[in-house]
mmCIF file of C-alpha atoms in Angstrom:
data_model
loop_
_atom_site.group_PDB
_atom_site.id
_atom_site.type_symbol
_atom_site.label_atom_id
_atom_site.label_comp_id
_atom_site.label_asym_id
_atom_site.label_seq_id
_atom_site.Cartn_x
_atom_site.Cartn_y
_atom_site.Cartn_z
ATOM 1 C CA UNK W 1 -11.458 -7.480 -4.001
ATOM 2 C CA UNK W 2 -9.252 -6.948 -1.013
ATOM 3 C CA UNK W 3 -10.322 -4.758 2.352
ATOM 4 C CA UNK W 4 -7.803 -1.866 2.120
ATOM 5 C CA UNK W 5 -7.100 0.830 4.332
ATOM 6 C CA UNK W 6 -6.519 4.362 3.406
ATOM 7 C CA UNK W 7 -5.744 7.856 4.642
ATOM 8 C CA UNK W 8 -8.291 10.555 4.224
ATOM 9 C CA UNK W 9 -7.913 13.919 5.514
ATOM 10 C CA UNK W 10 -10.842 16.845 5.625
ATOM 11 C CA UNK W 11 -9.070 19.798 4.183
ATOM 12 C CA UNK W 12 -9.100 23.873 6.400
ATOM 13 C CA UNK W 13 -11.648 24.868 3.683
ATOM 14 C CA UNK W 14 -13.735 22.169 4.517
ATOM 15 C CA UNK W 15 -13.723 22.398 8.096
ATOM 16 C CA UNK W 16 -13.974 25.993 8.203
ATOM 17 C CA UNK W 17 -17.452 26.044 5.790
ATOM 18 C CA UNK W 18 -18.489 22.782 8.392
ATOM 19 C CA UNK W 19 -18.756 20.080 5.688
ATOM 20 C CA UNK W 20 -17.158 17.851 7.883
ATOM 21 C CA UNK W 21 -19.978 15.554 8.598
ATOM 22 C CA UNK W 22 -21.611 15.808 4.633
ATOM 23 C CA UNK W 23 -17.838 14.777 3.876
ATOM 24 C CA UNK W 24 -17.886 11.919 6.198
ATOM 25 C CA UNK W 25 -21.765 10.851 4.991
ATOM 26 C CA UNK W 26 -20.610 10.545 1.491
ATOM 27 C CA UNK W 27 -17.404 7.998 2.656
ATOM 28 C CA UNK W 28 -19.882 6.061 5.078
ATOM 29 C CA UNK W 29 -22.723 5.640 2.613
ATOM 30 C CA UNK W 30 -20.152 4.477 0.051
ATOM 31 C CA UNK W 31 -19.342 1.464 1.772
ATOM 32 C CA UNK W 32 -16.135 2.750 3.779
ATOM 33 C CA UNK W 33 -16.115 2.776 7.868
ATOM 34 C CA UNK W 34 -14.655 5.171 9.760
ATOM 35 C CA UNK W 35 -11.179 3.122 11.622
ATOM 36 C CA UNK W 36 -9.580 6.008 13.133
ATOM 37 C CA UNK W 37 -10.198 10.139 13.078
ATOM 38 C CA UNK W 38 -9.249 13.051 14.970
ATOM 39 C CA UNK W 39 -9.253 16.777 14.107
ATOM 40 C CA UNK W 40 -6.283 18.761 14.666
ATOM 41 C CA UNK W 41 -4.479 21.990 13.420
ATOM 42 C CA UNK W 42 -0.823 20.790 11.790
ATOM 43 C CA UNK W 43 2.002 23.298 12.745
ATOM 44 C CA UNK W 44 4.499 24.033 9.576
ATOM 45 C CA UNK W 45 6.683 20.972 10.302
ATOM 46 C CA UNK W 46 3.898 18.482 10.104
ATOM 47 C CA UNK W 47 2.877 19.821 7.431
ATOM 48 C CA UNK W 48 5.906 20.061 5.095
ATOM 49 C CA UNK W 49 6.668 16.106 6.550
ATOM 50 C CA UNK W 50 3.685 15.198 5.153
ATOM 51 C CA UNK W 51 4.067 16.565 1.751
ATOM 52 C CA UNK W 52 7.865 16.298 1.952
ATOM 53 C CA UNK W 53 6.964 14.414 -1.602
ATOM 54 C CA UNK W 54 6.569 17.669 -3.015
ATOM 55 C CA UNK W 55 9.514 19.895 -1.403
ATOM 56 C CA UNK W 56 10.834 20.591 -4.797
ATOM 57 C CA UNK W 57 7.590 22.265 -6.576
ATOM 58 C CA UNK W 58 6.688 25.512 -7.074
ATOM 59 C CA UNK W 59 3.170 24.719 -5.006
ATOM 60 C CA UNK W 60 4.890 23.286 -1.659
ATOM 61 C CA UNK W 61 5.252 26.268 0.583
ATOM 62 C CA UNK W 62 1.699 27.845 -0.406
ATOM 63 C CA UNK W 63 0.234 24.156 -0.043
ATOM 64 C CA UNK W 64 1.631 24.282 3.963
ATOM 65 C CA UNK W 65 0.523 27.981 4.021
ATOM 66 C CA UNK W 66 -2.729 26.527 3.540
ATOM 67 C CA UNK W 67 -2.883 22.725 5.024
ATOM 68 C CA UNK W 68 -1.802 25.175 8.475
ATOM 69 C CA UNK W 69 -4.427 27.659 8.108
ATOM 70 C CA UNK W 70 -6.944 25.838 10.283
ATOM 71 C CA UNK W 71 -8.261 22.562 11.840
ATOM 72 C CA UNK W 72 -8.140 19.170 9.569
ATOM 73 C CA UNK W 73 -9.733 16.004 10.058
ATOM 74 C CA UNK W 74 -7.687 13.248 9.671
ATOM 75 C CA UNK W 75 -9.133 9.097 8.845
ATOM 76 C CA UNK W 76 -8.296 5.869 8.226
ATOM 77 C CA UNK W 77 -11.309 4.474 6.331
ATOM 78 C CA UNK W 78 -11.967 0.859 5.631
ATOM 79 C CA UNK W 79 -13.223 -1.119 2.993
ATOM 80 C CA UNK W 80 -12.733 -2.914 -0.726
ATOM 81 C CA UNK W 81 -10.511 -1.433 -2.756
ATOM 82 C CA UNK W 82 -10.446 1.343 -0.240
ATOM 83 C CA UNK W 83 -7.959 3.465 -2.428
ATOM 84 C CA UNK W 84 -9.422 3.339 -5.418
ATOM 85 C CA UNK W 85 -13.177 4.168 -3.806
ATOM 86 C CA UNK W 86 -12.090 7.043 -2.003
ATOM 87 C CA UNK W 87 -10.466 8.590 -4.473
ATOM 88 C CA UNK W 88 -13.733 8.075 -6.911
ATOM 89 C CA UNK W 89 -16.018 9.409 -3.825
ATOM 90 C CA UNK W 90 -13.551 12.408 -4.063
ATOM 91 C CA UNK W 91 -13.526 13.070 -7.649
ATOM 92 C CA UNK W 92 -10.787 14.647 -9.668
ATOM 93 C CA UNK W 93 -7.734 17.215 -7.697
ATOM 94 C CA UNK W 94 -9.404 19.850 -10.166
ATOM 95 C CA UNK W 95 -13.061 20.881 -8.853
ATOM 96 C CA UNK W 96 -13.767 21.592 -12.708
ATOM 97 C CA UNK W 97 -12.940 18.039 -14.224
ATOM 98 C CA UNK W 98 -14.307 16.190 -10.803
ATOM 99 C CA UNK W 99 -17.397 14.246 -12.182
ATOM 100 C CA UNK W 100 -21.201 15.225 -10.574
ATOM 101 C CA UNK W 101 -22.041 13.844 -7.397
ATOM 102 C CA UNK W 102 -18.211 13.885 -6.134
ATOM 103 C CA UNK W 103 -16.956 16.053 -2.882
ATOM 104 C CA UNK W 104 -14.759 18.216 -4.800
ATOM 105 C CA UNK W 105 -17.569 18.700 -7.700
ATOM 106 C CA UNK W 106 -19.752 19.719 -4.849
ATOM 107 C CA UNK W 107 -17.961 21.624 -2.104
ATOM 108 C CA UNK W 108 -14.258 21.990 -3.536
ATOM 109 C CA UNK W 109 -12.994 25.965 -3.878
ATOM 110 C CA UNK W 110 -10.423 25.531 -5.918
ATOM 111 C CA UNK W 111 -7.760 23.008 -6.978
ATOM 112 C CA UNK W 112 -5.433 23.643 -3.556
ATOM 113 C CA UNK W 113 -8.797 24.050 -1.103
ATOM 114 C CA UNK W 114 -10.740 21.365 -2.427
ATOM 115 C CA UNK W 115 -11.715 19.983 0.799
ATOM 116 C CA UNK W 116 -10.274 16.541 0.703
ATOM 117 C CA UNK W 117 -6.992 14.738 0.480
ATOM 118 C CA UNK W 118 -6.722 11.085 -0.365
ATOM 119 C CA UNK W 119 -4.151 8.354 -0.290
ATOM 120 C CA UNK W 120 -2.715 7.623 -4.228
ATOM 121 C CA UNK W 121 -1.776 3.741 -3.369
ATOM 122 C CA UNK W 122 -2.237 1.409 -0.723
ATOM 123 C CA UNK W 123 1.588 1.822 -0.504
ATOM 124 C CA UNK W 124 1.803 5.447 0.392
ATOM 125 C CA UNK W 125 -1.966 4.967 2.359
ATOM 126 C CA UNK W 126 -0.095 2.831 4.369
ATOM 127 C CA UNK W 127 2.881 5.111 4.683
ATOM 128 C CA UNK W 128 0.363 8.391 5.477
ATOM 129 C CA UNK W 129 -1.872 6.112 8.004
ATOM 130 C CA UNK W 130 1.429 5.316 10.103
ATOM 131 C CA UNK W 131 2.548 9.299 9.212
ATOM 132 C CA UNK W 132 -0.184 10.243 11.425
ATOM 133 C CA UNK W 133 -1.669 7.741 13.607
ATOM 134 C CA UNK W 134 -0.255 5.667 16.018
ATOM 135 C CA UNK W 135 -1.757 1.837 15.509
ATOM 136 C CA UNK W 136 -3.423 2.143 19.015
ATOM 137 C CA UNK W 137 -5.596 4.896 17.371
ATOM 138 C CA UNK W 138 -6.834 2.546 14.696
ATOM 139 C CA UNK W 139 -9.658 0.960 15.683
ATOM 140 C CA UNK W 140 -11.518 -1.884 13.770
#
């Protein structure tokens, strides 16, 4: 297994119902550290950067709307197969197919506000990570 890197980012809903530190429990007692965070509050054009991926579909503008619509927390967590355990900690995008025991099971709204955002790959992880850190904010 190989120590990856990935982005992770604690969605407005999230922050807003403070499940920022039971977010960041479930990633530390899962075997990923915590490399680099900060919260912030995107304006429009960081937003639509970041999810410049998805210009074209019908969901982009209300998916700003909302990534804009209050503070985020932003990581780089650490660990094997990085990707692939975040994305299992999170569970499925849709709150109603994520498995028990999985953030968006557990604390997700809806499919758009549920709470966390992780990297697909360790190709666009690495992408995101340098999207919105610089690499004297990583530290680890």
């Amino acid at each position: 297994m190989a120590t990856e890197r990935t982005l992770s980012i604690i969605k407005p809903d999230a922050t807003r119902r403070n499940l920022t530190g039971k977010i960041i429990s479930r990633f530390e007692t899962n075997g990923l550290r915590i490399v680099a965070q900060k919260r912030v509050k995107w304006s429009k054009a960081d937003a639509e950067a970041f999810y410049a991926v998805h210009r074209e579909r019908p969901f982009f503008n209300d998916l700003v709307a909302f990534m804009t619509s209050g503070p985020i927390v932003l990581q780089v967590l650490e660990g094997e197969d990085a990707v692939a355990k975040n994305r299992e900690i999170m569970g499925a995008t849709n709150p109603k197919e994520a498995a028990s025991g999985t953030i968006r099971a557990d604390f997700a709204e809806s499919i758009e506000a549920n709470s966390v955002h992780g990297s697909d790959s360790v190709e666009n992880a690495a992408n995101e990570i340098a999207q919105c850190f610089g690499k004297d904010e990583l530290v680890g």
